[in-house]
XYZ file of C-alpha atoms in Angstrom:
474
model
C 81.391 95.248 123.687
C 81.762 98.981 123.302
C 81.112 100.414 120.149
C 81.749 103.724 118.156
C 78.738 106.056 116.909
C 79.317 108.984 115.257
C 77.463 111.376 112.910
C 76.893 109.570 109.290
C 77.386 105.788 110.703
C 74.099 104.711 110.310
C 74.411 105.538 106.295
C 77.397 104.357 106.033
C 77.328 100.745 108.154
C 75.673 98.878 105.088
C 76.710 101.243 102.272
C 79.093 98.253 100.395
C 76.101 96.641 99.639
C 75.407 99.582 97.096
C 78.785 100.079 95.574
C 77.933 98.613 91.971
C 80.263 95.620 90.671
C 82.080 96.918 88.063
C 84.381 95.455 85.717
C 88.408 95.800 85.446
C 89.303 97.451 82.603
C 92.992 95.899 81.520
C 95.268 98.529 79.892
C 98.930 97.039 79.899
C 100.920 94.169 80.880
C 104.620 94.646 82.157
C 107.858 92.046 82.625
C 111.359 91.522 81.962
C 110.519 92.324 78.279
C 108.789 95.590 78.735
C 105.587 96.769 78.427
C 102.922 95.201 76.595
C 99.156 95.195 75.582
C 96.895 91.625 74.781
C 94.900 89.393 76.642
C 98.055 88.009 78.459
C 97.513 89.469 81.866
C 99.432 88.840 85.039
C 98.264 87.544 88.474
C 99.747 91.132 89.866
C 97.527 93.356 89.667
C 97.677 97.263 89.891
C 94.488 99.215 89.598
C 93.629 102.732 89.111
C 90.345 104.224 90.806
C 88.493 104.494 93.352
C 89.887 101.927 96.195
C 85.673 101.251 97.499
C 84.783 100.721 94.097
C 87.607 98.329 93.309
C 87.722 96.493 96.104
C 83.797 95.743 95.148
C 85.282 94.739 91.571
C 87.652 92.480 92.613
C 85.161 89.814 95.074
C 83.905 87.843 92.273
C 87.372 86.372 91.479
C 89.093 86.975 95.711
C 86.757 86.905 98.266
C 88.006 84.831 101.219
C 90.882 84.254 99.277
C 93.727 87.394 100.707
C 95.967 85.851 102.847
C 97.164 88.765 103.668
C 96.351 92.529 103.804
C 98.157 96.098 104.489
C 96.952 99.011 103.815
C 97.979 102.667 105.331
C 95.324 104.545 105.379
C 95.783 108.131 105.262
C 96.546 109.323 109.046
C 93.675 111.956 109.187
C 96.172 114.461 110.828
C 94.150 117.594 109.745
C 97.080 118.821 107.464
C 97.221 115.963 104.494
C 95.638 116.401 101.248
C 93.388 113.653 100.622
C 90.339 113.823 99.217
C 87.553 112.973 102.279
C 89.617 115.832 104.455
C 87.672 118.432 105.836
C 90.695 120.533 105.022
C 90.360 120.057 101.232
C 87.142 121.699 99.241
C 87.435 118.376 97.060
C 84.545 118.049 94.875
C 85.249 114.254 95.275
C 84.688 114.792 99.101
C 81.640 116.635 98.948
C 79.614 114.594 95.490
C 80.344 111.180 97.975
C 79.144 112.521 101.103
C 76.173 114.547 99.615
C 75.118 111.250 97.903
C 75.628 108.375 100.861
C 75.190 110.643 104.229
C 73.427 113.268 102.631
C 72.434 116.794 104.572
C 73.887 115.248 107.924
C 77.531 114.929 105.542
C 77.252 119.320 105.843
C 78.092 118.899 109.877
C 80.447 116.591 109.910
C 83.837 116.973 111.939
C 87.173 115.659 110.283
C 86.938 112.269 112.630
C 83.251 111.606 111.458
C 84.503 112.073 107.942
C 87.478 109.891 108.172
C 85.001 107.566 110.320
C 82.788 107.477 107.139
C 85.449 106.866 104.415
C 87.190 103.904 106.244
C 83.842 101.799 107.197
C 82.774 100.403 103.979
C 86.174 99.982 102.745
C 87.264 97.813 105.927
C 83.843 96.176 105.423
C 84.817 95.366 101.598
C 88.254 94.543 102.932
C 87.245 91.948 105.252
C 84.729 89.581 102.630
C 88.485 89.137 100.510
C 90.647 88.449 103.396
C 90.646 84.355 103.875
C 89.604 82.660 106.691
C 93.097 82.090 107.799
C 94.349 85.615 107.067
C 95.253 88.852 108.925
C 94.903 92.625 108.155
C 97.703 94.776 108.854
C 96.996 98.866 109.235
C 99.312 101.374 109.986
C 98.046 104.537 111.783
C 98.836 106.765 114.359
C 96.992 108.588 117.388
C 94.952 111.207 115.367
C 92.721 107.656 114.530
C 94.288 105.092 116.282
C 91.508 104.342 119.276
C 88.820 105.158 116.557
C 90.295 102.309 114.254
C 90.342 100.382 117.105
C 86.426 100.543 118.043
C 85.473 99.990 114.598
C 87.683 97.141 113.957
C 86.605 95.268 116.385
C 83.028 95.731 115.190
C 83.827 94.674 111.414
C 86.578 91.643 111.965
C 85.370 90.786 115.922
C 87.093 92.263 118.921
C 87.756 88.106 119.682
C 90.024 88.065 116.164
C 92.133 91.190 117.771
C 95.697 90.244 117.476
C 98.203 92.730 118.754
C 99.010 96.566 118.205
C 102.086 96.989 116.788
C 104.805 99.675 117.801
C 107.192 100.900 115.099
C 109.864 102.944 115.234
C 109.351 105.237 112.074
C 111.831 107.809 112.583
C 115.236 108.377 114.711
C 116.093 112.133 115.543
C 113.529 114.064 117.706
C 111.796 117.134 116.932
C 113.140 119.716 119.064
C 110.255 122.150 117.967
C 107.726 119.242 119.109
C 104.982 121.033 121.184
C 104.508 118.675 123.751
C 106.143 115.234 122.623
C 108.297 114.575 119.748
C 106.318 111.397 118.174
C 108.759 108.665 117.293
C 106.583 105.639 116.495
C 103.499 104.291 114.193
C 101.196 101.481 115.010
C 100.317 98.549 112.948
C 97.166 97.419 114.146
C 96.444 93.513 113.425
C 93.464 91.417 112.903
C 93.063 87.958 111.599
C 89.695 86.823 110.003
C 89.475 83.875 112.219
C 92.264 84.080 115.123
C 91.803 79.920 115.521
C 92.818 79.626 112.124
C 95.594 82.471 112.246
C 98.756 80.640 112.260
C 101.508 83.540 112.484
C 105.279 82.067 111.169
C 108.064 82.297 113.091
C 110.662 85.069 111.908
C 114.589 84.482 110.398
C 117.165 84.389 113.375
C 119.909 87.027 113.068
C 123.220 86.282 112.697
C 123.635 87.898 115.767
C 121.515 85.664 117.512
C 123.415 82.763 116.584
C 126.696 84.696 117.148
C 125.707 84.116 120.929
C 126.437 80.381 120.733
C 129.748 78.794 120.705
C 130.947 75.343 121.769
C 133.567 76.098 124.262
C 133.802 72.350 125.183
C 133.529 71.174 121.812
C 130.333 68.704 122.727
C 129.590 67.047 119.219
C 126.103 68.355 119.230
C 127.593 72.040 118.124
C 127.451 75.466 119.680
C 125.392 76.093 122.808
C 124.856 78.726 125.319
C 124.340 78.617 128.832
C 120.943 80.134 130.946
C 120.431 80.197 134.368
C 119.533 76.479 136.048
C 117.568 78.616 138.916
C 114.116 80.113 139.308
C 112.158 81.737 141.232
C 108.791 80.034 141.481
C 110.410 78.392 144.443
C 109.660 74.583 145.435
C 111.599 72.929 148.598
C 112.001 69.702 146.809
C 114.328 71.437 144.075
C 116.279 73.011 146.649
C 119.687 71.217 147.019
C 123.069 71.534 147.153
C 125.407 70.977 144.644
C 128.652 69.846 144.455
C 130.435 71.589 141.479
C 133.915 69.515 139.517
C 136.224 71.278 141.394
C 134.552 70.377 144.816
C 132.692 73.682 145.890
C 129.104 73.544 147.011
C 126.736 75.994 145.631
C 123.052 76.747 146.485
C 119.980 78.033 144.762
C 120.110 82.034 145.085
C 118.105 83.014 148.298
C 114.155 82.412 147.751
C 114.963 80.829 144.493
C 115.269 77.015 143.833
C 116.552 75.051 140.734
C 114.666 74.468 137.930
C 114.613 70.519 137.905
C 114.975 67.885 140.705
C 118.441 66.206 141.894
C 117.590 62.533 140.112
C 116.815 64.991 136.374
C 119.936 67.004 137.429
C 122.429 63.884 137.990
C 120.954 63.096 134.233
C 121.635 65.949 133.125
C 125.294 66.171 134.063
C 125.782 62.529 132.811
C 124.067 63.878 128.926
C 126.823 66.765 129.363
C 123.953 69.193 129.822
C 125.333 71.313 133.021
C 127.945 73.922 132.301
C 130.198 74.298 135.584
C 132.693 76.617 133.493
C 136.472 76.264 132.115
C 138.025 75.670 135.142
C 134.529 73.691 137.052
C 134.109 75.402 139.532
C 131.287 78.139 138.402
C 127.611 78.244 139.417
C 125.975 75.508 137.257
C 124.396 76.244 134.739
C 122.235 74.476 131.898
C 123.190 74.115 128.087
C 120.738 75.190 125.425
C 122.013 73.906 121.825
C 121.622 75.901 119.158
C 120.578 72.661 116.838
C 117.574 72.441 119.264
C 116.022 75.778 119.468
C 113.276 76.540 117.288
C 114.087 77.691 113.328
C 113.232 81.062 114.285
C 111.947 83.609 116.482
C 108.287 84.516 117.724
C 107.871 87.979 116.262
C 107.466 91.076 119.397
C 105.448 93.672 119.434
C 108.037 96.708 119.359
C 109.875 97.125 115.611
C 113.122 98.915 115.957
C 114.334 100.821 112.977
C 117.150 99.152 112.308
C 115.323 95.671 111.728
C 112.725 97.043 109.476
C 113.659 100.771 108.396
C 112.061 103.826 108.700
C 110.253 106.714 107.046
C 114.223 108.198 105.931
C 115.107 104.870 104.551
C 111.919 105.105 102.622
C 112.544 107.962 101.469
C 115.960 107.373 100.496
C 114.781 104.390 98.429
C 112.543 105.920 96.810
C 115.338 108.838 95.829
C 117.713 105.553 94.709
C 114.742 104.691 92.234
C 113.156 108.083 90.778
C 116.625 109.672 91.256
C 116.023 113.268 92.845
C 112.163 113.626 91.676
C 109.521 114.999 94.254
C 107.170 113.008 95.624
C 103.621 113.269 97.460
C 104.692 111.115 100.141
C 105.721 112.797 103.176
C 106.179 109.657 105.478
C 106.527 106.354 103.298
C 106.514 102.930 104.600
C 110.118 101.397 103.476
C 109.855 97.578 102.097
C 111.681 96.222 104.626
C 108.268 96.978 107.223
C 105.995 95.410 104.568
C 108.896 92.295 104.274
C 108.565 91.870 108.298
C 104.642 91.745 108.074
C 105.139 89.482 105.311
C 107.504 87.100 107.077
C 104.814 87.115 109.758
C 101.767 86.903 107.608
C 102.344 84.727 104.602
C 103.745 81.384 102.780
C 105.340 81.216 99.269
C 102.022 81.541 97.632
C 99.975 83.445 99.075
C 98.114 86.480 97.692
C 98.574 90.052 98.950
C 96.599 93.278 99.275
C 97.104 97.095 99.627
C 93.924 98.934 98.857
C 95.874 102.356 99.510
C 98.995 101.655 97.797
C 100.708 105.451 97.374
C 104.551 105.055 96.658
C 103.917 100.773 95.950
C 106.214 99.789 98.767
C 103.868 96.304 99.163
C 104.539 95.123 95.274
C 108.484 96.117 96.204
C 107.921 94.075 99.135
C 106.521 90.845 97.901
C 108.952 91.135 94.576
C 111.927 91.284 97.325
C 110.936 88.012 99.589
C 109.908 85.923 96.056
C 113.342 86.899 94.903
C 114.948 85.958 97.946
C 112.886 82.549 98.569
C 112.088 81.529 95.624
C 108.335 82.089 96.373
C 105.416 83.222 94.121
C 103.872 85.356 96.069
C 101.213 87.954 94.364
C 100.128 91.642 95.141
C 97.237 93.601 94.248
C 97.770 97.078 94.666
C 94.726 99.749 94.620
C 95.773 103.672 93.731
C 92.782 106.276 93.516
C 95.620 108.890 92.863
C 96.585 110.658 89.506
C 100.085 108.969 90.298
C 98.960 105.411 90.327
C 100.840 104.877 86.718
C 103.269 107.789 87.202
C 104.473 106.530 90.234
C 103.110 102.988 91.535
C 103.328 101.247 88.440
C 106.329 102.766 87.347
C 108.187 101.883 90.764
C 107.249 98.245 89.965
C 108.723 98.665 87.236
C 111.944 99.735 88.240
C 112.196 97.310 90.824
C 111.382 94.406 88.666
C 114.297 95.425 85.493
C 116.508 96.837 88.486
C 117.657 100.316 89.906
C 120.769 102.196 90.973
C 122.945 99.360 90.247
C 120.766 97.009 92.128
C 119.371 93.616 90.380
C 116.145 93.833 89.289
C 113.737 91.159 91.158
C 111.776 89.765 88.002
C 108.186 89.193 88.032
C 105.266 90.682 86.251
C 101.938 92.589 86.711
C 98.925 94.183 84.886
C 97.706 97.757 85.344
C 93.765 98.461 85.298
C 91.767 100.652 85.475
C 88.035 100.515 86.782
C 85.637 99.974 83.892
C 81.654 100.828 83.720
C 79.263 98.829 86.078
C 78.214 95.728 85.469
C 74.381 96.401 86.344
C 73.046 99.520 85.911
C 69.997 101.949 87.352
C 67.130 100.536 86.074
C 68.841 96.917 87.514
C 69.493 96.103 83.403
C 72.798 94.247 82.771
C 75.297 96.378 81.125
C 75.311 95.509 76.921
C 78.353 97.192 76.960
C 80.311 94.587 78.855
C 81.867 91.553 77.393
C 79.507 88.782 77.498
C 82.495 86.949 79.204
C 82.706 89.219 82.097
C 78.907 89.166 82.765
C 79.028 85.461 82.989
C 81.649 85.655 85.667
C 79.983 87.727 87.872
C 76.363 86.089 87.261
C 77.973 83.202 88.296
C 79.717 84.216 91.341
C 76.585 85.521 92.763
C 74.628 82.604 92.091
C 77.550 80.598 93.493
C 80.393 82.380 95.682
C 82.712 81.020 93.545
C 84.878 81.554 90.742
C 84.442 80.646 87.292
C 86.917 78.936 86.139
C 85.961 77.933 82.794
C 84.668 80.128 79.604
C 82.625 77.914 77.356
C 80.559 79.346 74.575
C 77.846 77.648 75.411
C 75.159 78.803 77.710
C 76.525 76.345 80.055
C 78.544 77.754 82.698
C 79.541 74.967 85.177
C 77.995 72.840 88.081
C 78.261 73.907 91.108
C 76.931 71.500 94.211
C 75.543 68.810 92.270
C 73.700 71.738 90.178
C 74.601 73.112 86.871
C 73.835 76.981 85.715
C 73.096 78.125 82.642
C 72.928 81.982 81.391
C 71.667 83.277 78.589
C 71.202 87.212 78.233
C 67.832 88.478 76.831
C 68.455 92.009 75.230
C 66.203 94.841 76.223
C 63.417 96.337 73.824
C-alpha cells in the first residue's frame, strides 16, 4: 500500500498518545426555556478549545461509540486564516510545532504543516467512531490526494468507501485562471466497511411522479422499462406476437430479458405493457408498491438536492440577520442532512470536531424534528466564535428564526478544563474526585462508568471489581 512521508511525520504519527486527558469544564445549559447553569447537562454537547485536546477529553465517555462523523477541515488553500497556516505568524502555530516537531517544524512547507495538524486529530477521531460507523470529510484539491494517503493509513485503505462530488456553487468564475472550480469532495470511510450498513435515501416526489396506472391494475401505479438486453442469449430470442396481432423482435444483437414459458407468465400476471391501443413493443411493468423504500445514494450531489455554499450563506444571513461572518464557504444543513440520511438511525450520536458556523447541530436538530428521532451532536470550536457564533446559532435554531419554527432540543457548552494527570505523572487535586474516578476507570476498563458511588467501590467489570482510593501527595 502506498503511503505518505513528509517532513514532521515521524513526530507526529504517535503524538495522541501524549495529548493529556483533560476534563470538560461545563459552563451553561440551553433549551426551550433559555439558558441555564447546574449540574443538569444535556447529551449535546458544544465545546470550546482546542479540537486535539478535546477530542482526547471526550474517549473516556465515546470511544467506539460515534456513529457518525463530519468534520471540514480547513482547505489549506494558502490564503485562509487558521492557525497551523504557514501564512499566519500565529503564536499558536509556532508554540505547537516548536514543542511536537521541534527544529525540523522551522522548514516546513504549508502541506507538511497541514500534514502535521490533521494526523493526530484523524488518529483521535478514529478510536470514537464505532465499529459500524463512517467519517465524512469535506476537502478540496489543495489536500485532497494527501487526505487520501493518510486516510487510508489511519482507518485502512480496505474501509475506503467512496469520494464524494458536490456541487458547492452554481455561477462560474469568469476571472478563474485556468478552471473555474465548481465542486467539493466528501471523502468517506467507515471503521469497519463489513459492518458499514449505509441506509437507503427518501424518494422524491418526482420519482414517484414517474408512475401512473394507465390500466388501472389493482396493484397501483407502475412504469414500464425495456423487456430487452443486450447480454444476448439465443434461447431468449423469440418472436412475439403483440394484442393487436403484430410480431415484434428483440432489437438487433439484443435478446429479451426472460424466456418465452416466464414471458407467457408474465402476460397472464398482467406484467407486459403492449400500450393503449396493443400494439407497441412490449414492455415489462415495474410497480411502484414493489420497488425498494428508497434510493441507493450516488456519488455526484447536485445543488439543488443538498444546497450550496450561497444557500449557506443565505441561512446563515436568515439567522444573524445581516452580521459578518468568518466563513467564506459554509456547508448548508441540507449537505450535513444528506450525509445524515446516509450515515445514521434515530439515535445515533454525531461528531464535528471543526464545527465553524454549527451547520452539523442545525443538521441533526432538523432530521429529529422531522422524524421524530433523538439524534445527538457534539460539536468542537477552537475559535473565539465558538459561543458567539456556534452556540448561539443552536440557539436560534432550537427557539426558531426568521419566522421559521424553532426545532426544540437542548445542549451544553464547555469548555476544556485543566489535565487530569499532570508532569510529574501526579493526579490533578484540583479535579473533582468524581471526574478522576471516571477516567481511572476507563483506563483500567475501556468502558464507561456508569455509576458514582461514594464508596471506593467503583463497579465490576469482567467478573472483577475496582476500587480507587486517592493517596494525597506530601
Amino acid at each position: 500500500m502506498p503511503t505518505l512521508n513528509w517532513i514532521g511525520k515521524e513526530k507526529v504519527i504517535n503524538h495522541h498518545l501524549d495529548v493529556p486527558y483533560r476534563v470538560l469544564d461545563h459552563k451553561y445549559s440551553f433549551d426551550e426555556n433559555g439558558q441555564h447553569d447546574g449540574d443538569n447537562e444535556s447529551d449535546n454537547k458544544i465545546i470550546r478549545g482546542d479540537n486535539l485536546e478535546a477530542l482526547k477529553a471526550l474517549l473516556p465517555q465515546y470511544e467506539g461509540k460515534i456513529k457518525c462523523i463530519y468534520i471540514d477541515p480547513p482547505y489549506n488553500t494558502g490564503n485562509e486564516k487558521w492557525v497551523y497556516n504557514d501564512n499566519v505568524n500565529d503564536p499558536k502555530m509556532k508554540k505547537w510545532l516548536g514543542e511536537v516537531v521541534g527544529k525540523e517544524g522551522e522548514d516546513l512547507s504549508r502541506h507538511d504543516k497541514w500534514l502535521c495538524m490533521m494526523y493526530p486529530r484523524l488518529k483521535l477521531l478514529q478510536r470514537l467512531l464505532a465499529d459500524d460507523g463512517a467519517i465524512f470529510i469535506s476537502i478540496d484539491d489543495n489536500e485532497q490526494a494527501h487526505l487520501r494517503l493518510i486516510c487510508d493509513e489511519i482507518f485502512g485503505y480496505n474501509n475506503f468507501i467512496n469520494n464524494v462530488i458536490w456541487q458547492k456553487k452554481y455561477s462560474p468564475q469568469n476571472d478563474a485562471k485556468y478552471f473555474s472550480d465548481m465542486h467539493d469532495f466528501v471523502m468517506v470511510y467507515s471503521k469497519n466497511k463489513i459492518n458499514w450498513d449505509r441506509n437507503l435515501l427518501p424518494r422524491s416526489d418526482e420519482q414517484n411522479k414517474r408512475y401512473k396506472n394507465m390500466d388501472n391494475d389493482p396493484r397501483g401505479p407502475w412504469k414500464s422499462s425495456d423487456l430487452s438486453v443486450k447480454t444476448y442469449s439465443p434461447d431468449y430470442d423469440y418472436p412475439i406476437e403483440t394484442p393487436s396481432g403484430r410480431i415484434v423482435n428483440p432489437p438487433q444483437g439484443r435478446c429479451w430479458r426472460t424466456s418465452k414459458e416466464n414471458f407467457e407468465k408474465l402476460v397472464e400476471d398482467n406484467r407486459i405493457w403492449f400500450g393503449v391501443n396493443g400494439n407497441n413493443v412490449p414492455s415489462i411493468k415495474r410497480f411502484l408498491s414493489e420497488v425498494q423504500d428508497g434510493q441507493v445514494p450516488v456519488t455526484l450531489w447536485l445543488r439543488a438536492d443538498v444546497g450550496d455554499n450561497q444557500e449557506a450563506r443565505q441561512e446563515l444571513k436568515k439567522i444573524f440577520f445581516d452580521s459578518a461572518f468568518p466563513f467564506d464557504t459554509p456547508k448548508p444543513p441540507r449537505l450535513i442532512e444528506r450525509i445524515l440520511q446516509i450515515a445514521t438511525d434515530k439515535n445515533s450520536i454525531i461528531l464535528d470536531s471543526f464545527a465553524g458556523s454549527g451547520t452539523t447541530a442545525h443538521a441533526v436538530l432538523n432530521m429529529n424534528k422531522e422524524d421524530g428521532g433523538n439524534r445527538k451532536f457534539i460539536l468542537v470550536e477552537m475559535e473565539d466564535y465558538a459561543e458567539s457564533i456556534t452556540s448561539e446559532r443552536v440557539k436560534r435554531v432550537i427557539n426558531g428564526y426568521d419566522d421559521i419554527g424553532g426545532t426544540g432540543g437542548s445542549f451544553s457548552f464547555y469548555d476544556l478544563g485543566e489535565p487530569l494527570i499532570l508532569e510529574n505523572q501526579y493526579l490533578n487535586e484540583n479535579i473533582s474526585i468524581d471526574k478522576i474516578r471516571e477516567y481511572v476507570y476507563f483506563m483500567e476498563t475501556k468502558e464507561v462508568l456508569s455509576k458514582n458511588r461514594d464508596s471506593y467501590y467503583l463497579d465490576t467489570h469482567n467478573n472483577t471489581a475496582y476500587y480507587f482510593t486517592m493517596k494525597k501527595k506530601r
